Amino acid sequence: MKHFNKLVVVICLFVGFGSQAQDMNNPWSLSFGSNAVDTRVSAASSIKDQFSQYFNMKDNWNVLPSVSYLNISKYVGDNFSFGVSGSVNKISKFVNPRVGTDPYLVSNPGDLNYYAVDAIIKYSFMDLIKSKSIEPSAHIGGGYTFLGDVSGGTINGGLGLTYWVSEQVGISLQSTYKHSFDDTRIAGTDVTSHMQHFAGLIFKFGGKDTDGDGIYDREDACPEVFGLKQYKGCPDTDGDGIVDASDACPEVAGTVAMNGCPDTDGDGIADKDDSCPEVAGLKALKGCPDTDGDGIADAADKCPNLKGPKENAGCPWADTDGDSVLDKDDKCPTVKGTVANNGCPEVSEEAVNKLNEYAKTILFNSGKSSFQKQTLPVLVSITSILKEYPTAKFSLEGHTDNTGKPSENLVLSKERAAAVKNYLIANGIAADRLTSEGFGDTRPIDSNKTAKGKTNNRRVEVKLTK
């Protein structure tokens, strides 16, 4: 075995300089086992004669009962691999042709030491027969053989068969014809052509699986993350059939349509993007429902069953007084009015006349701006009418007869008009709706020569202003 160890070293040197790949995943292979040398092949006179004794191990084969060969190779691509083999043996059966009834003579040349180093180019037919375990092959190559004290080169060719017990372990059988360039067949004098048979175990190795998921890096779409074979080595954490790299929700099972995310309410919006994930809704509202169809999600709609604008929180605008002017635009929302007057009632001529009828009956204490008691009901009536027209503006005008000095009459008329205005303001009429003015005795409506005429001239008039 000490010689065999030397061969192993030689083989490793050859491999370092000349080997390339074994298969695309496991680039290297190592095989070892036993070999047999049969020298009869070159002694046979015909091919038929050669193969008739092919399996005659007892008479023709030289077998060393130990590990007697080693091969290491690397895959080159396209089903080709290149390797180097080393083998040792003892030649105790040397077959020579002989004239006579027995055409062959098996002699013992004295246990010649046999050493061989061979370079092999192998072609695999495994893909051709589409098998995952049976690998037939053919090989050619050349080598150098030491037989006793002599040595010589050979050209080699042969066939092999490997049964792969697993992806990386197989049982290998191989027969190789080694053609020698020596013409003579004298043991110990030359190296004759011969057959060499090999049987042993083969191991593939060198494949890289960074993430340890059982899928080689070159076939692993996610070589640094532990994954599943059906997903080319990529993980599917949530088990929804979508690999994590393409899954928008890798930790929650979803559907292909939702890029791996769930859609609990089935509205076509992934839960992660759905503001209402348990209630079917609209995409425009981020998955929330809009029962009344007003464009406002029910959760934010104060009137979810009635259409309404966003400005009114989804509720329709009210028209409290029913005058066809919405409360938001109605300056008199509780009083029925007209569209032309922004929802407020328009002051009729009849109302103005009625106001002035009342105004004519306002009685002041003589020479003063204070009211007589019987005048208070009149003021109440005027106030009531003005409240019917909450946006209408009025001017209060005071007038006197010509009794007394004109300057005093002017002051008195102003004070009396202002007194009426102040009463109305104090009783709920907005100040910005009223103005007052006095004209003294300058605008009589009757003769000041009679008592009745003077009474008619002492008056307060109410006029509608724009």
PDB file of C-alpha atoms in Angstrom, residues 157-374:
ATOM      1  CA  GLY A 157     -11.225   4.102 -24.120  1.00  0.00           C
ATOM      2  CA  GLY A 158     -14.162   2.452 -22.458  1.00  0.00           C
ATOM      3  CA  LEU A 159     -17.610   2.434 -20.965  1.00  0.00           C
ATOM      4  CA  GLY A 160     -18.983   2.948 -17.475  1.00  0.00           C
ATOM      5  CA  LEU A 161     -22.156   2.702 -15.478  1.00  0.00           C
ATOM      6  CA  THR A 162     -22.972   4.459 -12.225  1.00  0.00           C
ATOM      7  CA  TYR A 163     -25.975   3.910 -10.003  1.00  0.00           C
ATOM      8  CA  TRP A 164     -26.601   6.964  -7.816  1.00  0.00           C
ATOM      9  CA  VAL A 165     -27.897   5.808  -4.468  1.00  0.00           C
ATOM     10  CA  SER A 166     -28.404   9.439  -3.519  1.00  0.00           C
ATOM     11  CA  GLU A 167     -27.656  12.776  -5.094  1.00  0.00           C
ATOM     12  CA  GLN A 168     -24.040  12.623  -4.005  1.00  0.00           C
ATOM     13  CA  VAL A 169     -23.241   8.915  -3.483  1.00  0.00           C
ATOM     14  CA  GLY A 170     -23.110   6.245  -6.178  1.00  0.00           C
ATOM     15  CA  ILE A 171     -21.818   2.793  -7.095  1.00  0.00           C
ATOM     16  CA  SER A 172     -19.519   2.905 -10.100  1.00  0.00           C
ATOM     17  CA  LEU A 173     -18.511   0.208 -12.623  1.00  0.00           C
ATOM     18  CA  GLN A 174     -16.105   0.833 -15.486  1.00  0.00           C
ATOM     19  CA  SER A 175     -14.169  -1.106 -18.125  1.00  0.00           C
ATOM     20  CA  THR A 176     -11.273   0.498 -19.991  1.00  0.00           C
ATOM     21  CA  TYR A 177      -9.304  -0.831 -22.943  1.00  0.00           C
ATOM     22  CA  LYS A 178      -5.691   0.360 -22.764  1.00  0.00           C
ATOM     23  CA  HIS A 179      -3.888   0.130 -26.092  1.00  0.00           C
ATOM     24  CA  SER A 180      -0.123  -0.185 -25.799  1.00  0.00           C
ATOM     25  CA  PHE A 181       2.372   0.765 -28.487  1.00  0.00           C
ATOM     26  CA  ASP A 182       4.563  -2.282 -27.680  1.00  0.00           C
ATOM     27  CA  ASP A 183       4.152  -5.090 -30.250  1.00  0.00           C
ATOM     28  CA  THR A 184       5.531  -7.979 -28.247  1.00  0.00           C
ATOM     29  CA  ARG A 185       3.784  -9.857 -25.421  1.00  0.00           C
ATOM     30  CA  ILE A 186       6.557 -10.738 -23.060  1.00  0.00           C
ATOM     31  CA  ALA A 187       5.870 -10.172 -19.369  1.00  0.00           C
ATOM     32  CA  GLY A 188       8.564  -8.044 -17.766  1.00  0.00           C
ATOM     33  CA  THR A 189       9.832  -6.925 -21.156  1.00  0.00           C
ATOM     34  CA  ASP A 190       7.079  -4.678 -22.453  1.00  0.00           C
ATOM     35  CA  VAL A 191       3.660  -3.229 -21.497  1.00  0.00           C
ATOM     36  CA  THR A 192       1.056  -5.097 -23.437  1.00  0.00           C
ATOM     37  CA  SER A 193      -2.403  -3.862 -24.380  1.00  0.00           C
ATOM     38  CA  HIS A 194      -4.903  -4.919 -21.727  1.00  0.00           C
ATOM     39  CA  MET A 195      -8.299  -4.348 -20.136  1.00  0.00           C
ATOM     40  CA  GLN A 196      -8.741  -2.762 -16.742  1.00  0.00           C
ATOM     41  CA  HIS A 197     -11.995  -3.028 -14.823  1.00  0.00           C
ATOM     42  CA  PHE A 198     -13.030  -0.829 -11.877  1.00  0.00           C
ATOM     43  CA  ALA A 199     -15.716  -1.227  -9.224  1.00  0.00           C
ATOM     44  CA  GLY A 200     -16.155   1.155  -6.337  1.00  0.00           C
ATOM     45  CA  LEU A 201     -17.935   4.032  -4.703  1.00  0.00           C
ATOM     46  CA  ILE A 202     -18.182   7.554  -6.087  1.00  0.00           C
ATOM     47  CA  PHE A 203     -18.873  10.714  -4.132  1.00  0.00           C
ATOM     48  CA  LYS A 204     -19.801  14.102  -5.519  1.00  0.00           C
ATOM     49  CA  PHE A 205     -18.842  17.147  -3.473  1.00  0.00           C
ATOM     50  CA  GLY A 206     -17.987  20.821  -3.633  1.00  0.00           C
ATOM     51  CA  GLY A 207     -21.535  22.116  -3.961  1.00  0.00           C
ATOM     52  CA  LYS A 208     -22.227  25.383  -2.119  1.00  0.00           C
ATOM     53  CA  ASP A 209     -25.429  25.841  -0.116  1.00  0.00           C
ATOM     54  CA  THR A 210     -24.928  29.056   1.851  1.00  0.00           C
ATOM     55  CA  ASP A 211     -28.327  29.081   3.572  1.00  0.00           C
ATOM     56  CA  GLY A 212     -28.401  25.338   4.279  1.00  0.00           C
ATOM     57  CA  ASP A 213     -31.818  24.765   2.713  1.00  0.00           C
ATOM     58  CA  GLY A 214     -30.707  21.808   0.622  1.00  0.00           C
ATOM     59  CA  ILE A 215     -30.699  23.809  -2.617  1.00  0.00           C
ATOM     60  CA  TYR A 216     -27.374  24.652  -4.164  1.00  0.00           C
ATOM     61  CA  ASP A 217     -26.551  28.334  -4.536  1.00  0.00           C
ATOM     62  CA  ARG A 218     -26.427  28.180  -8.317  1.00  0.00           C
ATOM     63  CA  GLU A 219     -30.038  26.945  -8.388  1.00  0.00           C
ATOM     64  CA  ASP A 220     -31.160  28.954  -5.341  1.00  0.00           C
ATOM     65  CA  ALA A 221     -33.022  32.166  -6.193  1.00  0.00           C
ATOM     66  CA  CYS A 222     -32.456  33.253  -2.569  1.00  0.00           C
ATOM     67  CA  PRO A 223     -29.040  31.769  -1.773  1.00  0.00           C
ATOM     68  CA  GLU A 224     -28.598  33.599   1.537  1.00  0.00           C
ATOM     69  CA  VAL A 225     -32.061  32.921   2.991  1.00  0.00           C
ATOM     70  CA  PHE A 226     -33.354  29.483   3.992  1.00  0.00           C
ATOM     71  CA  GLY A 227     -36.198  28.581   1.632  1.00  0.00           C
ATOM     72  CA  LEU A 228     -38.241  25.848  -0.001  1.00  0.00           C
ATOM     73  CA  LYS A 229     -37.423  23.700  -2.995  1.00  0.00           C
ATOM     74  CA  GLN A 230     -40.737  24.437  -4.727  1.00  0.00           C
ATOM     75  CA  TYR A 231     -39.880  28.144  -4.631  1.00  0.00           C
ATOM     76  CA  LYS A 232     -36.315  27.697  -5.897  1.00  0.00           C
ATOM     77  CA  GLY A 233     -34.899  28.168  -2.437  1.00  0.00           C
ATOM     78  CA  CYS A 234     -36.854  31.276  -1.484  1.00  0.00           C
ATOM     79  CA  PRO A 235     -38.872  31.477   1.731  1.00  0.00           C
ATOM     80  CA  ASP A 236     -42.641  31.757   2.064  1.00  0.00           C
ATOM     81  CA  THR A 237     -43.014  32.705   5.713  1.00  0.00           C
ATOM     82  CA  ASP A 238     -46.814  32.890   5.771  1.00  0.00           C
ATOM     83  CA  GLY A 239     -47.315  29.792   3.600  1.00  0.00           C
ATOM     84  CA  ASP A 240     -49.632  31.485   1.119  1.00  0.00           C
ATOM     85  CA  GLY A 241     -47.789  30.253  -1.956  1.00  0.00           C
ATOM     86  CA  ILE A 242     -46.129  33.605  -2.647  1.00  0.00           C
ATOM     87  CA  VAL A 243     -42.441  33.933  -1.902  1.00  0.00           C
ATOM     88  CA  ASP A 244     -41.512  36.606   0.613  1.00  0.00           C
ATOM     89  CA  ALA A 245     -39.623  38.681  -1.958  1.00  0.00           C
ATOM     90  CA  SER A 246     -42.835  39.108  -3.982  1.00  0.00           C
ATOM     91  CA  ASP A 247     -45.175  39.144  -0.983  1.00  0.00           C
ATOM     92  CA  ALA A 248     -46.334  42.590   0.164  1.00  0.00           C
ATOM     93  CA  CYS A 249     -47.425  40.962   3.454  1.00  0.00           C
ATOM     94  CA  PRO A 250     -44.822  38.227   4.003  1.00  0.00           C
ATOM     95  CA  GLU A 251     -45.941  37.377   7.545  1.00  0.00           C
ATOM     96  CA  VAL A 252     -49.712  37.253   6.905  1.00  0.00           C
ATOM     97  CA  ALA A 253     -51.276  34.772   4.476  1.00  0.00           C
ATOM     98  CA  GLY A 254     -52.991  36.441   1.536  1.00  0.00           C
ATOM     99  CA  THR A 255     -53.895  35.963  -2.108  1.00  0.00           C
ATOM    100  CA  VAL A 256     -52.085  36.327  -5.400  1.00  0.00           C
ATOM    101  CA  ALA A 257     -54.536  39.046  -6.458  1.00  0.00           C
ATOM    102  CA  MET A 258     -53.571  41.074  -3.379  1.00  0.00           C
ATOM    103  CA  ASN A 259     -49.812  40.477  -3.815  1.00  0.00           C
ATOM    104  CA  GLY A 260     -49.812  38.131  -0.848  1.00  0.00           C
ATOM    105  CA  CYS A 261     -51.909  40.312   1.451  1.00  0.00           C
ATOM    106  CA  PRO A 262     -55.285  39.366   2.956  1.00  0.00           C
ATOM    107  CA  ASP A 263     -58.535  41.082   1.990  1.00  0.00           C
ATOM    108  CA  THR A 264     -60.864  40.182   4.861  1.00  0.00           C
ATOM    109  CA  ASP A 265     -63.935  42.006   3.563  1.00  0.00           C
ATOM    110  CA  GLY A 266     -63.419  40.990  -0.073  1.00  0.00           C
ATOM    111  CA  ASP A 267     -63.664  44.517  -1.461  1.00  0.00           C
ATOM    112  CA  GLY A 268     -60.528  44.223  -3.560  1.00  0.00           C
ATOM    113  CA  ILE A 269     -58.455  46.347  -1.191  1.00  0.00           C
ATOM    114  CA  ALA A 270     -55.735  44.685   0.879  1.00  0.00           C
ATOM    115  CA  ASP A 271     -56.278  44.922   4.620  1.00  0.00           C
ATOM    116  CA  LYS A 272     -53.049  46.886   5.026  1.00  0.00           C
ATOM    117  CA  ASP A 273     -54.443  49.616   2.775  1.00  0.00           C
ATOM    118  CA  ASP A 274     -58.062  49.275   3.954  1.00  0.00           C
ATOM    119  CA  SER A 275     -59.259  51.776   6.559  1.00  0.00           C
ATOM    120  CA  CYS A 276     -62.308  49.553   7.112  1.00  0.00           C
ATOM    121  CA  PRO A 277     -60.827  46.036   6.668  1.00  0.00           C
ATOM    122  CA  GLU A 278     -63.874  44.164   7.991  1.00  0.00           C
ATOM    123  CA  VAL A 279     -66.535  46.016   5.977  1.00  0.00           C
ATOM    124  CA  ALA A 280     -66.612  46.035   2.169  1.00  0.00           C
ATOM    125  CA  GLY A 281     -66.121  49.520   0.839  1.00  0.00           C
ATOM    126  CA  LEU A 282     -64.877  51.671  -1.997  1.00  0.00           C
ATOM    127  CA  LYS A 283     -61.343  52.116  -3.251  1.00  0.00           C
ATOM    128  CA  ALA A 284     -61.811  55.886  -3.427  1.00  0.00           C
ATOM    129  CA  LEU A 285     -62.621  55.881   0.302  1.00  0.00           C
ATOM    130  CA  LYS A 286     -59.730  53.573   1.256  1.00  0.00           C
ATOM    131  CA  GLY A 287     -62.019  50.573   1.564  1.00  0.00           C
ATOM    132  CA  CYS A 288     -64.748  52.187   3.668  1.00  0.00           C
ATOM    133  CA  PRO A 289     -68.461  52.039   2.729  1.00  0.00           C
ATOM    134  CA  ASP A 290     -70.599  54.976   1.592  1.00  0.00           C
ATOM    135  CA  THR A 291     -74.209  53.866   1.995  1.00  0.00           C
ATOM    136  CA  ASP A 292     -75.842  57.040   0.650  1.00  0.00           C
ATOM    137  CA  GLY A 293     -73.309  57.520  -2.154  1.00  0.00           C
ATOM    138  CA  ASP A 294     -72.457  61.092  -1.300  1.00  0.00           C
ATOM    139  CA  GLY A 295     -68.709  60.526  -1.398  1.00  0.00           C
ATOM    140  CA  ILE A 296     -68.338  60.600   2.386  1.00  0.00           C
ATOM    141  CA  ALA A 297     -67.432  57.413   4.247  1.00  0.00           C
ATOM    142  CA  ASP A 298     -70.167  56.246   6.614  1.00  0.00           C
ATOM    143  CA  ALA A 299     -67.846  56.556   9.606  1.00  0.00           C
ATOM    144  CA  ALA A 300     -67.416  60.282   8.936  1.00  0.00           C
ATOM    145  CA  ASP A 301     -70.964  60.852   7.654  1.00  0.00           C
ATOM    146  CA  LYS A 302     -73.366  62.268  10.240  1.00  0.00           C
ATOM    147  CA  CYS A 303     -76.225  61.276   7.930  1.00  0.00           C
ATOM    148  CA  PRO A 304     -75.010  57.970   6.405  1.00  0.00           C
ATOM    149  CA  ASN A 305     -78.396  57.204   4.852  1.00  0.00           C
ATOM    150  CA  LEU A 306     -79.001  60.650   3.345  1.00  0.00           C
ATOM    151  CA  LYS A 307     -76.898  62.317   0.695  1.00  0.00           C
ATOM    152  CA  GLY A 308     -75.283  65.502   1.811  1.00  0.00           C
ATOM    153  CA  PRO A 309     -72.265  67.696   1.102  1.00  0.00           C
ATOM    154  CA  LYS A 310     -68.932  67.321   2.834  1.00  0.00           C
ATOM    155  CA  GLU A 311     -69.257  70.864   4.174  1.00  0.00           C
ATOM    156  CA  ASN A 312     -72.263  69.746   6.188  1.00  0.00           C
ATOM    157  CA  ALA A 313     -70.653  66.482   7.398  1.00  0.00           C
ATOM    158  CA  GLY A 314     -72.581  64.411   4.857  1.00  0.00           C
ATOM    159  CA  CYS A 315     -76.009  65.712   5.821  1.00  0.00           C
ATOM    160  CA  PRO A 316     -78.354  67.555   3.456  1.00  0.00           C
ATOM    161  CA  TRP A 317     -78.713  71.260   4.083  1.00  0.00           C
ATOM    162  CA  ALA A 318     -81.883  72.136   6.035  1.00  0.00           C
ATOM    163  CA  ASP A 319     -84.601  74.568   4.978  1.00  0.00           C
ATOM    164  CA  THR A 320     -86.250  75.168   8.319  1.00  0.00           C
ATOM    165  CA  ASP A 321     -88.817  77.693   7.128  1.00  0.00           C
ATOM    166  CA  GLY A 322     -89.548  75.872   3.862  1.00  0.00           C
ATOM    167  CA  ASP A 323     -89.028  78.888   1.666  1.00  0.00           C
ATOM    168  CA  SER A 324     -86.717  77.041  -0.787  1.00  0.00           C
ATOM    169  CA  VAL A 325     -83.704  78.913   0.516  1.00  0.00           C
ATOM    170  CA  LEU A 326     -81.351  76.557   2.401  1.00  0.00           C
ATOM    171  CA  ASP A 327     -80.584  77.549   5.956  1.00  0.00           C
ATOM    172  CA  LYS A 328     -76.906  78.022   5.058  1.00  0.00           C
ATOM    173  CA  ASP A 329     -77.910  80.727   2.593  1.00  0.00           C
ATOM    174  CA  ASP A 330     -81.050  81.911   4.373  1.00  0.00           C
ATOM    175  CA  LYS A 331     -80.578  85.142   6.267  1.00  0.00           C
ATOM    176  CA  CYS A 332     -83.926  84.434   7.909  1.00  0.00           C
ATOM    177  CA  PRO A 333     -83.795  80.646   8.423  1.00  0.00           C
ATOM    178  CA  THR A 334     -86.801  80.520  10.750  1.00  0.00           C
ATOM    179  CA  VAL A 335     -88.972  83.009   8.840  1.00  0.00           C
ATOM    180  CA  LYS A 336     -90.375  82.164   5.443  1.00  0.00           C
ATOM    181  CA  GLY A 337     -89.177  84.592   2.833  1.00  0.00           C
ATOM    182  CA  THR A 338     -88.328  84.855  -0.831  1.00  0.00           C
ATOM    183  CA  VAL A 339     -85.348  83.661  -2.847  1.00  0.00           C
ATOM    184  CA  ALA A 340     -84.880  87.208  -4.142  1.00  0.00           C
ATOM    185  CA  ASN A 341     -84.546  88.498  -0.588  1.00  0.00           C
ATOM    186  CA  ASN A 342     -82.105  85.747   0.545  1.00  0.00           C
ATOM    187  CA  GLY A 343     -84.813  83.814   2.329  1.00  0.00           C
ATOM    188  CA  CYS A 344     -86.206  86.757   4.218  1.00  0.00           C
ATOM    189  CA  PRO A 345     -89.735  88.089   3.782  1.00  0.00           C
ATOM    190  CA  GLU A 346     -90.076  91.219   1.682  1.00  0.00           C
ATOM    191  CA  VAL A 347     -91.805  94.199   3.331  1.00  0.00           C
ATOM    192  CA  SER A 348     -95.052  94.837   1.555  1.00  0.00           C
ATOM    193  CA  GLU A 349     -96.579  98.204   0.936  1.00  0.00           C
ATOM    194  CA  GLU A 350     -99.441  97.111   3.126  1.00  0.00           C
ATOM    195  CA  ALA A 351     -97.034  96.459   6.021  1.00  0.00           C
ATOM    196  CA  VAL A 352     -95.410  99.903   5.606  1.00  0.00           C
ATOM    197  CA  ASN A 353     -98.841 101.554   5.583  1.00  0.00           C
ATOM    198  CA  LYS A 354     -99.815  99.648   8.702  1.00  0.00           C
ATOM    199  CA  LEU A 355     -96.611 100.740  10.445  1.00  0.00           C
ATOM    200  CA  ASN A 356     -97.355 104.355   9.632  1.00  0.00           C
ATOM    201  CA  GLU A 357    -100.946 104.047  10.788  1.00  0.00           C
ATOM    202  CA  TYR A 358     -99.601 102.892  14.132  1.00  0.00           C
ATOM    203  CA  ALA A 359     -96.873 105.552  14.114  1.00  0.00           C
ATOM    204  CA  LYS A 360     -99.438 108.336  13.685  1.00  0.00           C
ATOM    205  CA  THR A 361    -101.064 107.314  16.958  1.00  0.00           C
ATOM    206  CA  ILE A 362     -97.859 107.548  19.023  1.00  0.00           C
ATOM    207  CA  LEU A 363     -98.561 110.173  21.696  1.00  0.00           C
ATOM    208  CA  PHE A 364     -95.854 112.139  23.471  1.00  0.00           C
ATOM    209  CA  ASN A 365     -96.180 114.248  26.531  1.00  0.00           C
ATOM    210  CA  SER A 366     -96.566 117.895  25.559  1.00  0.00           C
ATOM    211  CA  GLY A 367     -93.275 119.524  24.598  1.00  0.00           C
ATOM    212  CA  LYS A 368     -91.372 116.316  25.513  1.00  0.00           C
ATOM    213  CA  SER A 369     -90.041 113.092  23.903  1.00  0.00           C
ATOM    214  CA  SER A 370     -91.539 110.813  26.546  1.00  0.00           C
ATOM    215  CA  PHE A 371     -94.494 108.582  25.666  1.00  0.00           C
ATOM    216  CA  GLN A 372     -97.954 108.789  27.061  1.00  0.00           C
ATOM    217  CA  LYS A 373     -99.108 105.541  28.670  1.00  0.00           C
ATOM    218  CA  GLN A 374    -101.786 104.800  26.090  1.00  0.00           C
TER     219      GLN A 374
END
